[in-house]
Coordinates of C-alpha atoms in Angstrom, one line a residue:
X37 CA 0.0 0.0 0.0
X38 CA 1.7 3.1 -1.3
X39 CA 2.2 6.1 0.9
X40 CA -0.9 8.5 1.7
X41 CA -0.6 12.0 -0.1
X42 CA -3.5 14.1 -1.4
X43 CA -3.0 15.8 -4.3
X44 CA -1.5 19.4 -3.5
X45 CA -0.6 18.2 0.3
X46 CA 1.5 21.2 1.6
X47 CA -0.4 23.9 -0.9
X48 CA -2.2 26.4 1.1
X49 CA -5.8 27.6 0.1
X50 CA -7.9 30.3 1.2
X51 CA -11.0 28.6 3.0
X52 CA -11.6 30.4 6.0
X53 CA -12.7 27.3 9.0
X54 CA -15.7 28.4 10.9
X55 CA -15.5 27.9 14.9
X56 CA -18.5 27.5 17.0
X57 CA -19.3 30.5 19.1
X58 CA -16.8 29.6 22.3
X59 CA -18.2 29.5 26.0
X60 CA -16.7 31.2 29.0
X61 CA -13.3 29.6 29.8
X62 CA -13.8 27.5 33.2
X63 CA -16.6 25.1 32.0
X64 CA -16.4 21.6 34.7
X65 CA -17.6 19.5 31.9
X66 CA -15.5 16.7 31.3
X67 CA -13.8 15.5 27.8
X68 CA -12.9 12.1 26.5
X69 CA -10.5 10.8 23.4
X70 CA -10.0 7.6 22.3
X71 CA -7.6 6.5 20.1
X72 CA -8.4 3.0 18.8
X73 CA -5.1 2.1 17.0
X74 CA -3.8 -0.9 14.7
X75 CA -2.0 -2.2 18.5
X76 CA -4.0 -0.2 21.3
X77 CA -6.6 1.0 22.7
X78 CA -5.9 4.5 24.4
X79 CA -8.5 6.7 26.0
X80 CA -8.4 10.0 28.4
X81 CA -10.8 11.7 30.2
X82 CA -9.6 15.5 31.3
X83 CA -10.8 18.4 32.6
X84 CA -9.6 21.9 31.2
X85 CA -7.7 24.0 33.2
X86 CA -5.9 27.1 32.1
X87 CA -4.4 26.8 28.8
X88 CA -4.2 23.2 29.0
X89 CA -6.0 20.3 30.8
X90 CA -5.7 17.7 34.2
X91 CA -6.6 13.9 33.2
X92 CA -9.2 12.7 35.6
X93 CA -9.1 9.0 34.3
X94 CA -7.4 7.1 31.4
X95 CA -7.4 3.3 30.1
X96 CA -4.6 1.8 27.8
X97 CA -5.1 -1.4 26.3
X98 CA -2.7 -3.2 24.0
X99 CA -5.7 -5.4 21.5
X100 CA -3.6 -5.9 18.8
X101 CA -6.9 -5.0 16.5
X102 CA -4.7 -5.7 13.5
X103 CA -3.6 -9.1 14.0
X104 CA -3.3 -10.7 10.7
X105 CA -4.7 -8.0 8.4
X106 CA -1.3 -7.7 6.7
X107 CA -2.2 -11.3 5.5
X108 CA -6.3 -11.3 5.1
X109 CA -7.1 -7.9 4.8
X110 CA -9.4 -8.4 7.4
X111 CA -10.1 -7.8 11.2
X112 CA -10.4 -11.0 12.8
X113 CA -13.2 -12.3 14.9
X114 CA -10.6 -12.8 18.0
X115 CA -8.9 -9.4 17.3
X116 CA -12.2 -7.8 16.9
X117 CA -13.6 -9.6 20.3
X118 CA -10.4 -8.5 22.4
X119 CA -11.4 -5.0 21.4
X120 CA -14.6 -4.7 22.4
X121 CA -14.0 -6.2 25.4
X122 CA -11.4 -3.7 26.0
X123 CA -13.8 -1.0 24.9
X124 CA -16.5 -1.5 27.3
X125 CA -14.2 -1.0 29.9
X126 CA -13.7 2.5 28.4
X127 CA -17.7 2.6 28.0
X128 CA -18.1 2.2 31.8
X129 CA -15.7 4.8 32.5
X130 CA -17.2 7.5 30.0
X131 CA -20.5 6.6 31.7
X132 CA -19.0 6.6 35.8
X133 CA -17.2 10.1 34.8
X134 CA -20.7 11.5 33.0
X135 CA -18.6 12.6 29.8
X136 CA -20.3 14.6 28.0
X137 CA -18.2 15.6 25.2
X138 CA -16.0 12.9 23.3
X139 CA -14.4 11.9 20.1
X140 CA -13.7 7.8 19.9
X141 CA -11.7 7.6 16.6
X142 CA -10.4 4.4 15.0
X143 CA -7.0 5.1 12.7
X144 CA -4.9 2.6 10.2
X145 CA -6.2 -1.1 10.8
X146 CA -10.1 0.4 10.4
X147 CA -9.1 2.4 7.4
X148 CA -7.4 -0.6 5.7
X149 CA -9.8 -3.7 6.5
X150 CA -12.3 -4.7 4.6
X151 CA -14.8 -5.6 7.3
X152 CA -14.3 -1.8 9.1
X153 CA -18.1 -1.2 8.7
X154 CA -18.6 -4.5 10.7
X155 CA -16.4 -3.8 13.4
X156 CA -17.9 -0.6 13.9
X157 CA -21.5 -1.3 14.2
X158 CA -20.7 -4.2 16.1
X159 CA -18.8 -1.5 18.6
X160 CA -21.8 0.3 18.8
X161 CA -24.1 -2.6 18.9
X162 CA -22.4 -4.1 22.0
X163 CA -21.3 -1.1 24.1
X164 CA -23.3 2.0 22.7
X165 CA -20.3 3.8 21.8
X166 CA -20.2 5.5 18.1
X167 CA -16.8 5.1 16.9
X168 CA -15.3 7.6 14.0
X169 CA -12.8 6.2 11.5
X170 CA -10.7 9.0 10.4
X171 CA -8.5 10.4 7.5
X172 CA -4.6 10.5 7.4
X173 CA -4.4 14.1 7.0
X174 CA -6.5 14.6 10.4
X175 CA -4.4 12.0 12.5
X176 CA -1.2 13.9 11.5
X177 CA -3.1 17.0 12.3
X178 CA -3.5 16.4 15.7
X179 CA -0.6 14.5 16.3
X180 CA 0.9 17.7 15.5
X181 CA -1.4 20.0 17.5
X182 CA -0.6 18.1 20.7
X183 CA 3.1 18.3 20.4
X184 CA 2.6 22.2 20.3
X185 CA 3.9 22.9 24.0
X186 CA 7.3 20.9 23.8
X187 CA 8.1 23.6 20.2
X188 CA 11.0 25.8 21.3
X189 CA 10.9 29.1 20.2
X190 CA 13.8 28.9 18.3
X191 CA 12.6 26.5 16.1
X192 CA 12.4 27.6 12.2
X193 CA 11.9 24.3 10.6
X194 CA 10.1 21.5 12.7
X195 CA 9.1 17.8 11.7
X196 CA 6.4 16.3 13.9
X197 CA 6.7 12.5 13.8
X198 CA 4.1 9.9 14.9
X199 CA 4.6 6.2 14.8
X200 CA 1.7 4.5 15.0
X201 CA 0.9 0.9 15.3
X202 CA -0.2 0.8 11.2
X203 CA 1.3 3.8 9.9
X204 CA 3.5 7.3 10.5
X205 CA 2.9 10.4 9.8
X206 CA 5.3 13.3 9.6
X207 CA 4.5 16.7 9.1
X208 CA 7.1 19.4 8.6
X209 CA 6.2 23.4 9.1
X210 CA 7.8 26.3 8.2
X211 CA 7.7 28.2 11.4
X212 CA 10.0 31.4 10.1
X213 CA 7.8 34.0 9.0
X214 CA 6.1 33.2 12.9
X215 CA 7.5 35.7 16.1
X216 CA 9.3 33.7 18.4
X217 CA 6.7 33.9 21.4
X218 CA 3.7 32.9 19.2
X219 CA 5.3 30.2 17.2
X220 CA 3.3 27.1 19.4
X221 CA 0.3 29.0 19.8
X222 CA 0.6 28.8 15.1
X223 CA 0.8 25.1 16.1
X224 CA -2.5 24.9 17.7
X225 CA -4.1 27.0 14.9
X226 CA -3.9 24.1 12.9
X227 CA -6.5 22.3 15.1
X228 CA -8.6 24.3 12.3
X229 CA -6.6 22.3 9.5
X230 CA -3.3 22.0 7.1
X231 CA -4.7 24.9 4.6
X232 CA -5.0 27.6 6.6
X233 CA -7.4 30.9 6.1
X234 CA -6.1 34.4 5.1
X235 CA -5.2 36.7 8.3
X236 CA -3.0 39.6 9.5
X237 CA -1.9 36.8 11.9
X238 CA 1.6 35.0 11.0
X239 CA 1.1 31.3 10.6
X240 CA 2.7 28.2 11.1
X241 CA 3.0 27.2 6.8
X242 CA 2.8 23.2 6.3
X243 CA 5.6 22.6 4.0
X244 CA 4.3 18.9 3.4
X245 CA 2.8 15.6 5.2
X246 CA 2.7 12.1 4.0
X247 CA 1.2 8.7 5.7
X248 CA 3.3 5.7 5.8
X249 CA 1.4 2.6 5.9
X250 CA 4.1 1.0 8.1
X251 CA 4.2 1.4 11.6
X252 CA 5.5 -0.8 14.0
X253 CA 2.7 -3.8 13.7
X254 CA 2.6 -3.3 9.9
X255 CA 6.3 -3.3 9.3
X256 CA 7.4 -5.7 11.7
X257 CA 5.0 -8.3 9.8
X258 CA 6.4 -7.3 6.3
X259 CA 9.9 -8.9 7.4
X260 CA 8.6 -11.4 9.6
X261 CA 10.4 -14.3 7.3
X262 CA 13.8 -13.2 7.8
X263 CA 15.1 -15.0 10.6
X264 CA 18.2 -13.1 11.6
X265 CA 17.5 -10.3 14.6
X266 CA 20.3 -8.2 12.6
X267 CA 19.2 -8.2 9.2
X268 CA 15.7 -7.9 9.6
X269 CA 16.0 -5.2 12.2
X270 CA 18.7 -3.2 8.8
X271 CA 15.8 -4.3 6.2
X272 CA 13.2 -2.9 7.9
X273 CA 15.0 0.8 8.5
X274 CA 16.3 0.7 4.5
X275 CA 12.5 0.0 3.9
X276 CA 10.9 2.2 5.4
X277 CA 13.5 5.3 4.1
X278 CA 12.9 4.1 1.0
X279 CA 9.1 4.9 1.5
X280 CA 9.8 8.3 2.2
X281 CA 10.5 9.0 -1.2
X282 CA 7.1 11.0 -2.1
X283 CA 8.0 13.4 0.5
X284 CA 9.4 16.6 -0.3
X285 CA 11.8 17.6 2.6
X286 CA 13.4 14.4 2.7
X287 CA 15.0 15.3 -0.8
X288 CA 16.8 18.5 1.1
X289 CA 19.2 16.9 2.4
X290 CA 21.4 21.1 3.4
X291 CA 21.8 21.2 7.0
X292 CA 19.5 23.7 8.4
X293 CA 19.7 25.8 11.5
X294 CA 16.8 25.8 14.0
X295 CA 15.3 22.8 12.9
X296 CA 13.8 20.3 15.6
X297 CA 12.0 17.0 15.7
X298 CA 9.4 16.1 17.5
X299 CA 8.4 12.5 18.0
X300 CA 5.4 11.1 19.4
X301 CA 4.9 6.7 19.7
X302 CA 5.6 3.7 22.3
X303 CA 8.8 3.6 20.8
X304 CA 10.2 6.9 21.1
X305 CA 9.4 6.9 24.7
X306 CA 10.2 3.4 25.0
X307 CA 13.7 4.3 24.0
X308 CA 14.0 7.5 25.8
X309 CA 12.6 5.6 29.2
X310 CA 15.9 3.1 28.2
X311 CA 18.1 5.7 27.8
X312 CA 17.4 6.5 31.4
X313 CA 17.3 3.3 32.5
X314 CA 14.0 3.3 34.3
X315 CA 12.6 0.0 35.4
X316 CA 9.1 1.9 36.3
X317 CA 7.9 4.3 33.5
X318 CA 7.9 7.9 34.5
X319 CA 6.2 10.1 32.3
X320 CA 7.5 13.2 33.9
X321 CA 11.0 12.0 33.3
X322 CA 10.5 11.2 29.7
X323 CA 8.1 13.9 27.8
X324 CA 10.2 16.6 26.9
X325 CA 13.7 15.1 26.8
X326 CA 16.0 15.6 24.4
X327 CA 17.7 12.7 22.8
X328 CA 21.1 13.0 20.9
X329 CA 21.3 10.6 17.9
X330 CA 24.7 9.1 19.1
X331 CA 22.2 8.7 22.3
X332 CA 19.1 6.8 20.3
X333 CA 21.8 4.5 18.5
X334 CA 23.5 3.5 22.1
X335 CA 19.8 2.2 23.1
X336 CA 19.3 0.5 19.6
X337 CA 22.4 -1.0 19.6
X338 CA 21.8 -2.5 23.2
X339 CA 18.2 -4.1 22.2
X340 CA 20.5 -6.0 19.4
X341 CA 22.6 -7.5 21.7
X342 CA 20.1 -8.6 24.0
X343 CA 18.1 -10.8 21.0
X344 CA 14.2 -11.4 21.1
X345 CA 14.4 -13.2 24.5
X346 CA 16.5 -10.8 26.2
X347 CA 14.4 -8.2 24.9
X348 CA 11.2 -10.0 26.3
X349 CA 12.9 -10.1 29.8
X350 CA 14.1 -6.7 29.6
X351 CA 12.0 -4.7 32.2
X352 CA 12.7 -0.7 30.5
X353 CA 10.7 -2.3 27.6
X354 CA 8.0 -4.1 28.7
X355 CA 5.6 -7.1 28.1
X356 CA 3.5 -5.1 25.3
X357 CA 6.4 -3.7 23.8
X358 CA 9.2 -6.3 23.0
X359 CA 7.8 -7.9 20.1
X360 CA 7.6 -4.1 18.5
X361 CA 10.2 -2.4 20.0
X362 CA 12.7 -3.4 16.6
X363 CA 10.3 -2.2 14.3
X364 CA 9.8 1.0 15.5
X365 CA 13.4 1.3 16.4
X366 CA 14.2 0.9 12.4
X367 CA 11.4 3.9 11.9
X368 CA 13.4 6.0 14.5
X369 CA 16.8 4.9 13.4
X370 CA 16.2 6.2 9.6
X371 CA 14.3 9.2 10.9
X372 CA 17.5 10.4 12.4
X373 CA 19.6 9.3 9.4
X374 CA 17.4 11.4 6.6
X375 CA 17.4 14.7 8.2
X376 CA 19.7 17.8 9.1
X377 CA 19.7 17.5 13.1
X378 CA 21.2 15.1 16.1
X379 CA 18.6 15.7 18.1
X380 CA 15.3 14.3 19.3
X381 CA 12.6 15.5 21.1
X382 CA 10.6 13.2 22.7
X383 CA 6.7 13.5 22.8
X384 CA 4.6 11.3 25.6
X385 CA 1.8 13.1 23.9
X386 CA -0.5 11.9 20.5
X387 CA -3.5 11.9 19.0
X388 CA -5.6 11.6 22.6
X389 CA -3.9 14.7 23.7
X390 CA -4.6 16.3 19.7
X391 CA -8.4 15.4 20.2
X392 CA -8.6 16.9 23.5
X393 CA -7.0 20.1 22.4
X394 CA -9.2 20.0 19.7
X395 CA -12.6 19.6 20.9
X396 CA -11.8 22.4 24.3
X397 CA -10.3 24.8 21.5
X398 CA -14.1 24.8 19.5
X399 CA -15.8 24.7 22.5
X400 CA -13.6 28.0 23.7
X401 CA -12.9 26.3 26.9
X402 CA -8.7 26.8 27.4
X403 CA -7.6 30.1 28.4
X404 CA -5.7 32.7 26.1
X405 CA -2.2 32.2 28.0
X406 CA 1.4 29.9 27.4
X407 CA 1.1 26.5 26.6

């Protein structure tokens, strides 16, 4: 499956996007995202508080919904079960918390397999809840909106990465024309879309974005023949660069000043919470570090010497990592080797952080202040 693009991705139009009329900032109503993913199951429930917003609940879930669809093209019926299962938990917590705001959206395995519409009116059928399968473009839209905060205000040229389960999106924007103290607060603007409207207002300019349909399930299963740890671990990296073709800043290759990445996944935390050697994940330790490159290799390098059973036993990675962790490792390693930087920073942030921006954005519900 070829690389997702639309036709002019990057060109800006003029549409103007229309916001609801907003409320008064300091609303108690509760909001909920769920991010049903090729692997996981991911859902928070926050509250929204100043220019940002306190989790009240959360529920993370590791369903392996695309199990086998490389093969059949189809959800199976045990994938499928484990899922719903997984989301009535989420049901009962939406219903304990009395949510009433929420998007539940379903990303690469629902977009790909052939029985989606089966899976989702199943969903709805057995737990009540209306999932939304959306587009490429609007996962790497709000992939990019929730990495907004962690943007320094240096930054000129920034690539938001996410690697997903069944694909990876990367975004890059032109943040140059943007002053320095409003340059994340352009970042959330695009919570209204890629092509933005006409206004007096510099903007954050999306230079291009593209969807991979490999992400750490999908690729992994493409080499799953090749039985050295090695080779299939320099395959899959070479393979996935070479599906970065279509995309435009891959092809300038000048060293720019300024420039920062952003990544967002498991495994860029997963090798950040390695890299500091922490048996017991610690969010507040990880989101927002920066990795060196010689840094990220020293980690990769070490899951390669451990081998598939040391990295099963390895506590830094984790039972619902290990069988993963070399997939997206390969994504991360030729990340680092295609563009002008030697440094990482790491997102524990995504597309349930994105939709909660989102949705307290339109609803006018997060104050005007730093993010």
């Amino acid at each position: 499956m070829a690389p997702q693009r639309p036709k002019g991705a990057g060109v800006l139009d003029t549409t103007t996007a229309l916001s609801p009329a907003p409320v008064p900032p300091g609303s108690s109503d509760l909001y909920a995202a769920l991010d049903l993913g090729t692997n996981s199951c991911r859902m928070l429930i926050a509250q929204p508080s100043g220019s940002g917003f306190i989790v009240v609940d959360s529920f993370s879930k590791s369903v392996q919904l695309g199990a086998g669809l490389e093969q059949s093209g189809r959800l199976s019926r045990a994938s499928m079960t484990r899922t719903v299962q997984a989301l009535r938990i989420c049901q009962q917590k939406l219903k304990r918390n009395d949510v009433r705001h929420m998007r539940l959206v379903a990303t690469e395995a629902c977009r790909r397999a052939a029985n989606a519409d089966e899976f989702i009116k199943r969903v709805q059928r057995e737990t009540g809840l209306k999932l939304e399968i959306i587009k490429p473009q609007e996962e790497a839209q709000l992939a990019v909106i929730s990495c907004a905060p962690l943007v320094s205000r240096s930054t000129e040229n920034l690539l938001v990465v996410d690697i997903g389960g069944g694909s990876t999106e990367l975004v890059w924007i032109d943040l140059s024309d943007v002053p320095r103290k409003d340059r994340a607060k352009s970042i959330m603007r695009l919570n209204a879309g890629f092509s933005q409207g006409l206004s007096d207002v510099p903007s954050a300019r999306v230079v291009d974005w593209i969807s991979v349909p490999l992400g750490v399930a999908t690729l992994r299963d493409q080499f799953n023949d090749v039985d050295d740890d090695a080779a299939r671990f320099a395959l899959m990296s070479w393979f996935f660069e070479e599906n970065l073709a279509d995309f435009a800043p891959y092809h300038d290759t000048q060293p720019q000043e300024r420039f920062q990445i952003v990544g967002t996944s498991g495994t860029v935390t997963t090798v950040a919470a390695s890299h500091l050697g922490l048996k017991r994940y610690d969010r507040t330790k990880v989101d927002g570090l920066h990795m060196t490159t010689d840094q990220i290799d020293r980690v990769i390098r070490s899951y390669l010497a451990l081998g598939p059973e040391g990295r099963r036993a390895d506590p830094r990675i984790g039972q619902d990592r290990h069988a993963l962790i070399m997939s997206g490792a390969a994504i991360l390693q030729a990340l680092m080797r295609c563009w002008p930087t030697d440094r990482l920073s790491v997102a524990d942030r995504g597309l349930r952080e994105g939709l909660l921006y989102a949705q307290m954005s339109a609803h006018g519900v997060l104050a005007d202040g730093e993010l």
